[in-house]
Coordinates of C-alpha atoms and ligand atoms in Angstrom, one line a residue:
M1 CA -53.6 6.1 -11.0
K2 CA -54.9 2.7 -10.2
K3 CA -53.0 0.8 -7.5
A4 CA -51.8 -2.0 -9.9
L5 CA -50.5 0.7 -12.4
K6 CA -48.8 2.6 -9.6
L7 CA -47.0 -0.6 -8.6
I8 CA -45.9 -1.3 -12.2
V9 CA -44.5 2.3 -12.6
L10 CA -42.7 1.9 -9.2
V11 CA -41.1 -1.5 -10.3
I12 CA -40.0 0.1 -13.6
M13 CA -38.5 3.1 -11.7
V14 CA -36.6 0.8 -9.3
I15 CA -35.2 -1.1 -12.3
A16 CA -34.1 2.0 -14.0
V17 CA -31.9 2.9 -10.9
V18 CA -30.1 -0.4 -10.6
P19 CA -26.7 -0.3 -12.3
A20 CA -26.4 -2.3 -15.4
S21 CA -23.0 -3.5 -14.6
A22 CA -21.2 -4.5 -11.5
Q23 CA -18.8 -1.5 -11.8
D24 CA -18.7 0.6 -8.6
S25 CA -20.9 -1.7 -6.6
N26 CA -19.7 -4.7 -4.7
E27 CA -22.0 -6.9 -6.7
I28 CA -20.4 -10.3 -7.5
E29 CA -21.3 -11.8 -10.9
K30 CA -22.5 -15.3 -10.9
K31 CA -19.7 -16.6 -13.0
Y32 CA -17.2 -15.7 -10.4
V33 CA -19.2 -17.4 -7.5
K34 CA -19.3 -20.6 -9.6
E35 CA -15.6 -20.5 -10.3
V36 CA -14.9 -20.0 -6.6
E37 CA -17.3 -22.8 -5.6
K38 CA -15.7 -25.2 -8.3
T39 CA -12.1 -24.2 -7.1
V40 CA -12.7 -24.9 -3.3
R41 CA -14.2 -28.4 -4.1
H42 CA -11.0 -29.3 -6.1
K43 CA -9.4 -32.1 -4.2
R44 CA -6.0 -30.6 -4.3
V45 CA -7.4 -27.3 -3.0
V46 CA -9.2 -29.2 -0.2
K47 CA -5.7 -30.6 0.6
A48 CA -3.9 -27.2 0.5
F49 CA -6.5 -25.8 2.8
E50 CA -5.9 -28.8 5.2
V51 CA -2.2 -28.1 5.0
I52 CA -2.8 -24.3 5.9
D53 CA -4.8 -25.4 9.1
S54 CA -2.2 -27.9 10.0
Q55 CA 0.5 -25.3 9.5
D56 CA -1.1 -22.7 11.6
A57 CA 1.3 -22.9 14.6
Q58 CA 4.2 -22.9 12.2
T59 CA 2.8 -19.8 10.5
V60 CA 2.7 -18.1 13.9
Q61 CA 6.3 -19.2 14.6
N62 CA 7.5 -17.8 11.2
L63 CA 5.7 -14.6 12.2
I64 CA 7.5 -14.4 15.5
T65 CA 10.9 -15.2 13.9
L66 CA 10.4 -12.5 11.2
T67 CA 9.1 -9.9 13.7
E68 CA 12.1 -10.3 15.9
T69 CA 14.3 -9.8 12.8
P70 CA 14.4 -5.9 12.5
A71 CA 13.6 -4.3 9.2
P72 CA 13.9 -0.6 9.5
P73 CA 13.2 1.7 6.6
F74 CA 16.0 1.2 4.0
K75 CA 17.6 -1.4 6.2
E76 CA 15.6 -4.7 5.3
E77 CA 18.7 -6.8 4.4
E78 CA 18.7 -8.9 7.6
R79 CA 14.9 -9.7 7.5
A80 CA 15.2 -10.3 3.7
Q81 CA 17.8 -13.0 4.3
V82 CA 15.6 -14.8 6.8
F83 CA 12.6 -14.5 4.6
K84 CA 14.6 -15.8 1.6
E85 CA 15.6 -18.9 3.7
M86 CA 12.0 -19.5 4.6
L87 CA 11.0 -19.3 0.9
E88 CA 13.8 -21.8 0.1
A89 CA 12.7 -24.2 2.8
A90 CA 9.1 -24.0 1.6
G91 CA 10.2 -24.9 -1.9
A92 CA 10.5 -23.0 -5.2
D93 CA 12.1 -23.2 -8.6
K94 CA 14.3 -20.2 -8.0
V95 CA 14.7 -17.8 -5.0
W96 CA 16.7 -14.6 -5.4
V97 CA 17.2 -11.0 -4.3
D98 CA 17.0 -8.3 -6.7
E99 CA 19.1 -5.1 -7.2
I100 CA 16.9 -3.0 -4.9
G101 CA 16.5 -5.7 -2.2
N102 CA 13.3 -7.5 -3.0
V103 CA 13.2 -11.2 -2.2
L104 CA 11.5 -13.2 -5.1
A105 CA 10.6 -16.9 -5.4
L106 CA 9.5 -18.3 -8.7
R107 CA 7.2 -21.3 -8.8
K108 CA 6.8 -22.3 -12.4
G109 CA 3.3 -22.9 -14.0
T110 CA 2.6 -25.3 -16.8
E111 CA 1.9 -22.6 -19.4
G112 CA 4.2 -19.9 -17.9
N113 CA 3.1 -17.1 -20.2
R114 CA 1.6 -15.0 -17.3
N115 CA 3.1 -13.9 -13.9
V116 CA 0.9 -13.8 -11.0
V117 CA 2.4 -12.2 -7.8
L118 CA 1.6 -12.7 -4.1
D119 CA 3.4 -10.1 -2.1
A120 CA 3.9 -8.6 1.3
H121 CA 6.2 -6.0 2.5
L122 CA 9.6 -6.5 4.4
D123 CA 10.0 -3.1 5.9
T124 CA 8.5 -1.6 9.1
V125 CA 8.2 2.0 10.2
F126 CA 10.6 1.3 13.3
P127 CA 14.2 2.5 13.7
I128 CA 16.9 0.0 14.4
E129 CA 17.0 0.7 18.1
T130 CA 13.4 -0.4 18.6
D131 CA 12.8 -3.5 20.8
V132 CA 11.0 -6.0 18.4
T133 CA 10.9 -8.8 20.9
V134 CA 7.5 -10.5 20.7
K135 CA 5.6 -10.4 24.0
E136 CA 2.6 -12.7 24.7
K137 CA -0.5 -11.6 26.6
G138 CA -2.8 -14.5 26.7
D139 CA -3.2 -15.4 23.1
T140 CA -2.3 -11.8 21.9
L141 CA 1.1 -11.3 20.5
L142 CA 2.6 -7.9 21.0
A143 CA 5.5 -6.3 19.0
P144 CA 6.1 -3.4 16.7
G145 CA 5.5 -4.5 13.1
I146 CA 3.8 -7.7 14.0
G147 CA 0.7 -7.0 12.0
D148 CA 2.0 -4.5 9.4
D149 CA 3.2 -6.3 7.5
T150 CA 5.1 -9.2 9.0
R151 CA 1.9 -11.3 9.2
G152 CA 1.6 -10.8 5.5
L153 CA 5.2 -12.3 4.9
S154 CA 4.3 -15.4 7.1
M155 CA 1.2 -15.9 5.1
V156 CA 3.2 -15.7 1.8
I157 CA 5.4 -18.5 3.2
T158 CA 2.6 -20.7 4.2
V159 CA 0.7 -20.3 0.8
L160 CA 3.8 -21.5 -0.9
K161 CA 4.3 -24.4 1.3
A162 CA 0.7 -25.6 1.0
L163 CA 0.6 -25.4 -2.8
N164 CA 3.8 -27.6 -2.8
V165 CA 2.5 -30.2 -0.3
A166 CA -0.9 -30.4 -2.1
D167 CA 1.0 -30.7 -5.3
I168 CA -1.1 -28.1 -7.1
K169 CA 0.2 -27.0 -10.5
T170 CA -0.8 -23.7 -11.8
K171 CA -1.1 -22.6 -15.4
S172 CA 0.6 -19.2 -14.8
D173 CA 3.9 -18.8 -13.1
L174 CA 3.7 -17.7 -9.6
I175 CA 6.1 -15.2 -7.9
F176 CA 6.1 -14.9 -4.2
I177 CA 7.6 -11.6 -3.1
G178 CA 8.9 -9.7 0.0
T179 CA 9.2 -6.2 -1.1
V180 CA 11.3 -3.4 0.4
G181 CA 10.4 0.2 0.9
E182 CA 6.6 0.2 1.2
E183 CA 6.3 2.5 4.2
G184 CA 6.8 6.3 4.5
L185 CA 9.8 7.6 2.8
G186 CA 10.5 4.2 1.3
D187 CA 7.8 5.6 -1.1
L188 CA 7.0 2.0 -2.6
R189 CA 10.5 1.7 -4.0
G190 CA 10.4 -2.1 -4.1
V191 CA 7.3 -2.4 -6.1
K192 CA 8.2 0.6 -8.3
H193 CA 11.4 -1.1 -9.2
L194 CA 9.3 -4.3 -10.3
F195 CA 7.2 -2.2 -12.5
R196 CA 9.9 0.0 -13.9
E197 CA 9.7 0.5 -17.7
D198 CA 12.7 -1.6 -18.5
A199 CA 11.9 -4.5 -16.0
E200 CA 12.8 -7.9 -17.5
M201 CA 9.8 -9.6 -15.8
K202 CA 6.3 -8.6 -16.9
I203 CA 3.9 -8.9 -14.0
D204 CA 0.2 -9.6 -15.1
S205 CA -1.5 -9.8 -11.9
W206 CA -0.5 -8.4 -8.4
I207 CA -2.0 -9.5 -5.0
S208 CA -0.7 -7.8 -1.9
I209 CA -1.4 -8.9 1.7
D210 CA -1.2 -5.8 3.8
G211 CA -3.1 -4.6 6.9
G212 CA -6.6 -5.0 8.0
S213 CA -8.9 -8.0 8.8
I214 CA -10.2 -10.5 6.3
G215 CA -12.8 -8.8 4.1
R216 CA -10.6 -6.1 2.7
V217 CA -10.7 -5.9 -1.0
N218 CA -8.6 -2.9 -1.8
S219 CA -9.2 -1.7 -5.3
G220 CA -8.4 1.9 -5.1
A221 CA -5.1 3.7 -4.9
L222 CA -4.9 6.8 -2.8
G223 CA -2.0 8.7 -4.3
S224 CA 0.0 11.3 -2.6
K225 CA 2.7 13.8 -3.3
R226 CA 5.1 14.9 -0.7
Y227 CA 7.8 17.6 -0.5
R228 CA 10.4 19.1 1.6
A229 CA 10.6 22.9 0.9
V230 CA 13.9 24.5 2.1
F231 CA 14.2 28.3 2.2
K232 CA 17.8 29.3 2.5
G233 CA 19.4 32.8 3.3
R234 CA 22.7 34.1 4.5
G235 CA 21.6 34.2 8.3
G236 CA 22.9 36.8 10.8
H237 CA 22.4 38.6 13.9
S238 CA 18.8 39.7 14.6
W239 CA 19.9 43.2 15.5
G240 CA 23.3 43.5 13.7
A241 CA 22.0 42.1 10.5
F242 CA 18.5 43.4 10.7
G243 CA 17.0 43.9 7.2
L244 CA 18.6 40.7 5.8
A245 CA 16.2 38.2 4.0
N246 CA 14.8 35.9 6.6
P247 CA 13.9 32.4 5.4
H248 CA 11.3 31.9 8.2
H249 CA 9.5 35.0 7.1
A250 CA 9.5 33.7 3.5
L251 CA 8.3 30.4 4.5
G252 CA 5.4 32.0 6.6
K253 CA 4.3 33.7 3.4
A254 CA 4.6 30.5 1.3
I255 CA 2.4 28.7 3.9
D256 CA -0.2 31.4 3.7
Y257 CA -0.2 31.6 -0.2
F258 CA -0.5 27.8 -0.5
T259 CA -3.2 27.2 2.2
L260 CA -5.2 30.1 0.8
A261 CA -5.1 28.8 -2.8
A262 CA -5.4 25.0 -1.8
S263 CA -8.3 25.7 0.6
K264 CA -10.2 27.3 -2.4
Y265 CA -9.3 24.5 -4.7
T266 CA -10.3 21.7 -2.3
S267 CA -13.5 23.3 -1.1
E268 CA -15.3 21.7 -4.1
G269 CA -14.8 18.6 -6.3
A270 CA -13.6 15.1 -5.3
K271 CA -11.8 15.0 -1.9
T272 CA -8.4 16.2 -2.0
S273 CA -6.3 17.0 1.1
F274 CA -3.2 19.1 1.9
N275 CA -1.2 19.3 5.0
V276 CA 2.0 21.2 6.2
G277 CA 3.2 18.3 8.6
R278 CA 6.6 19.5 9.9
I279 CA 8.4 22.8 10.0
G280 CA 11.9 23.7 11.4
G281 CA 15.1 25.5 11.1
G282 CA 16.7 28.3 12.9
T283 CA 19.5 28.5 15.5
S284 CA 18.4 30.9 18.2
V285 CA 15.7 33.5 19.0
N286 CA 18.3 36.3 18.2
S287 CA 19.5 35.0 15.0
I288 CA 18.2 35.4 11.4
P289 CA 18.0 31.8 10.3
F290 CA 20.0 30.5 7.3
E291 CA 17.4 27.9 6.7
S292 CA 13.7 27.2 7.1
W293 CA 12.1 24.0 6.1
M294 CA 8.8 22.3 5.9
E295 CA 7.4 19.0 4.9
V296 CA 4.1 18.8 2.9
D297 CA 1.6 16.0 2.1
M298 CA -1.1 16.1 -0.6
R299 CA -3.5 13.4 -1.4
S300 CA -6.2 12.6 -3.8
L301 CA -7.9 9.6 -5.4
S302 CA -8.1 11.4 -8.6
P303 CA -4.8 11.5 -10.6
E304 CA -5.8 14.9 -12.3
R305 CA -6.6 16.6 -9.0
L306 CA -3.3 15.3 -7.4
L307 CA -1.5 17.0 -10.3
E308 CA -3.5 20.1 -9.9
I309 CA -2.9 20.4 -6.1
D310 CA 0.7 19.7 -6.8
S311 CA 1.0 22.5 -9.3
I312 CA -0.8 24.9 -6.8
F313 CA 1.8 24.0 -4.2
R314 CA 4.7 24.6 -6.5
A315 CA 3.4 27.9 -7.8
S316 CA 2.7 29.1 -4.3
M317 CA 6.2 28.4 -3.3
E318 CA 7.7 30.2 -6.3
K319 CA 5.4 33.3 -5.9
A320 CA 6.2 33.5 -2.2
V321 CA 9.9 33.6 -2.8
E322 CA 9.4 36.1 -5.6
D323 CA 7.2 38.5 -3.6
Y324 CA 9.3 38.2 -0.5
N325 CA 12.5 38.9 -2.4
A326 CA 10.9 41.9 -4.1
S327 CA 9.9 43.3 -0.7
D328 CA 12.3 45.7 1.1
V329 CA 14.9 43.1 2.3
D330 CA 18.6 42.9 1.8
D331 CA 19.9 40.0 -0.2
K332 CA 17.5 37.2 -1.2
V333 CA 16.2 33.9 0.0
T334 CA 16.4 30.9 -2.3
L335 CA 14.2 27.8 -2.4
V336 CA 15.1 24.1 -2.7
L337 CA 12.1 21.8 -3.4
E338 CA 12.7 18.1 -2.8
K339 CA 10.2 15.6 -3.7
I340 CA 10.1 13.1 -0.8
G341 CA 7.0 11.1 -1.9
D342 CA 5.3 10.3 -5.1
R343 CA 2.5 7.7 -5.0
P344 CA 0.1 7.5 -7.9
S345 CA -3.7 7.3 -7.7
G346 CA -6.2 5.2 -9.5
R347 CA -9.1 2.8 -9.0
H348 CA -9.8 -0.6 -10.6
P349 CA -13.5 -1.1 -11.5
A350 CA -15.4 -3.6 -9.5
D351 CA -16.1 -5.6 -12.5
M352 CA -12.3 -6.4 -13.1
P353 CA -11.9 -10.2 -13.0
L354 CA -9.3 -10.1 -10.1
I355 CA -11.5 -7.8 -8.1
Q356 CA -14.6 -10.0 -8.7
R357 CA -12.5 -13.1 -7.7
A358 CA -11.2 -11.6 -4.5
M359 CA -14.9 -10.6 -3.6
A360 CA -16.3 -14.0 -4.5
A361 CA -13.5 -15.7 -2.5
T362 CA -14.0 -13.4 0.5
D363 CA -17.7 -14.2 0.3
E364 CA -17.1 -18.0 0.1
F365 CA -15.5 -17.7 3.7
G366 CA -18.7 -16.1 4.9
I367 CA -17.4 -12.6 5.1
K368 CA -18.9 -9.6 3.4
P369 CA -16.2 -8.2 1.1
R370 CA -15.4 -4.4 1.5
L371 CA -14.2 -2.5 -1.4
T372 CA -11.5 0.0 -0.1
T373 CA -9.0 2.5 -1.0
G374 CA -5.6 2.7 0.5
S375 CA -2.0 3.6 -0.1
T376 CA -0.2 0.3 -0.5
N377 CA 2.1 -1.6 -3.0
S378 CA -1.0 -2.2 -5.2
N379 CA -0.9 1.7 -6.0
I380 CA 1.7 1.1 -8.7
P381 CA 0.1 -1.5 -10.7
I382 CA -3.4 0.0 -10.2
S383 CA -2.1 3.3 -11.6
L384 CA -0.6 1.4 -14.6
G385 CA -4.0 -0.3 -15.3
I386 CA -2.5 -3.8 -14.3
P387 CA -4.8 -6.0 -12.2
A388 CA -4.0 -5.5 -8.5
V389 CA -5.6 -6.0 -5.1
T390 CA -4.6 -5.7 -1.6
I391 CA -6.3 -8.1 0.9
G392 CA -6.1 -8.3 4.7
R393 CA -3.8 -10.2 6.9
G394 CA -6.6 -11.7 8.9
G395 CA -6.9 -12.4 12.6
R396 CA -7.5 -9.4 14.7
G397 CA -5.1 -6.6 15.4
G398 CA -4.5 -3.0 16.0
K399 CA -2.2 -0.1 16.9
G400 CA -0.2 -0.4 13.7
H401 CA 2.8 1.9 13.4
S402 CA 3.0 2.1 17.1
L403 CA 5.1 0.4 19.8
E404 CA 2.0 -1.3 21.2
E405 CA 1.0 -3.0 17.9
W406 CA -0.7 -6.4 18.5
W407 CA -2.1 -9.3 16.6
L408 CA -4.4 -12.1 17.6
N409 CA -4.6 -15.4 15.8
Q410 CA -8.4 -15.5 15.6
A411 CA -9.2 -17.7 12.6
G412 CA -6.0 -16.4 11.1
A413 CA -5.7 -19.5 8.8
R414 CA -8.9 -18.3 7.0
A415 CA -7.0 -15.3 5.6
V416 CA -4.2 -17.5 4.5
K417 CA -6.6 -19.8 2.6
L418 CA -8.2 -16.6 1.1
A419 CA -4.8 -15.5 -0.2
A420 CA -4.2 -18.9 -1.6
L421 CA -7.5 -19.1 -3.3
V422 CA -7.3 -15.7 -4.8
T423 CA -3.8 -16.6 -6.1
L424 CA -5.0 -19.8 -7.6
L425 CA -8.1 -18.1 -9.3
E426 CA -5.8 -15.7 -10.9
A427 CA -3.2 -18.3 -12.0
G428 CA -5.5 -21.2 -13.0
I429 CA -5.2 -24.8 -11.8
A430 CA -3.6 -27.2 -14.3
N431 CA -3.9 -30.5 -12.6
Ligands
ZN1 ZN1 1.9 -2.2 5.4

């Protein structure tokens, strides 16, 4: 082949492997870049950004106040009240607490036929007795929960305030929310409540601020299923009642059946994980226990594979009980399976307008957007096919979910502007 011809063939080959759509790449379409450029030049948006800068110290003060108001799992009321007062002070058409404990603020739009949400979660992972006093080490703030997700809550307040001071009218209604139960056994109960089938408010677009530095554009929902399996028996003396069905022995068999079948299943196909995280039960070394329990976590990005690993788990438990009881033991063990976590999976395509807007807006601040997958409030709308994204809380931080959690206000205002911008892009500016 001649050199020129070789080159042409090579060019054709290169063109052939470039994806035709932006789906699954973090390519940003020109129209969204233009939309962002136009929006940041809008004089009221320029004003809102100035307000965010001038509010920076207040945003940090709100962060400290909220962090020092404890919000343990299932006990978010006290912080919810403080957050509600902050929303009221920032100004909204209506502020209320729903049946489950979420705090909502409605800021009406001019058209009002769509609802765009900006959310952060109220709850932390820390029990009530945890010392949540914020300590300062140089410019670094240290306290459990300071970054995850209290920083998000303080950003939500500042965005609302900035839109009011800059007098921006949006086309869609805006709902600013502090949700309960995002963490652990809370199992997304706040956001699940908002998206329940008979919910009176229909949410069209969901933007969460949760964890991570600026640049995070979380479009994937890592789903999980969690169980507590409890094997029960009569219990008795290890010598005197020897031969009696032993729940620990049955549980051992169950773990063996499950891990064998699950290992085989997960050895190929899209990544799917399983883990026996905790086991317990029994009273003493010389007693046949009356109870043996374990907690199990399974995860997958694929909704189908999550369902399959779940059914492998349940079938393994049942078979283990059956086989154990059919062995030469007196009496029987029984099994109680309690579902303690159910977070759905899914992924939004990168060419979805909200994802494109979040990427284009991130790029506008000179940050390369990263499409990520996580387990956040957005899991629920993502699994329902409703536009949703989770963006970072900005600044720098680390040691989340630990007593040494820290956050540093390094260009923190930039993440607040980003949150405001994405919200405005989704809602449309009317004036
Ligand atoms: Zn969080």
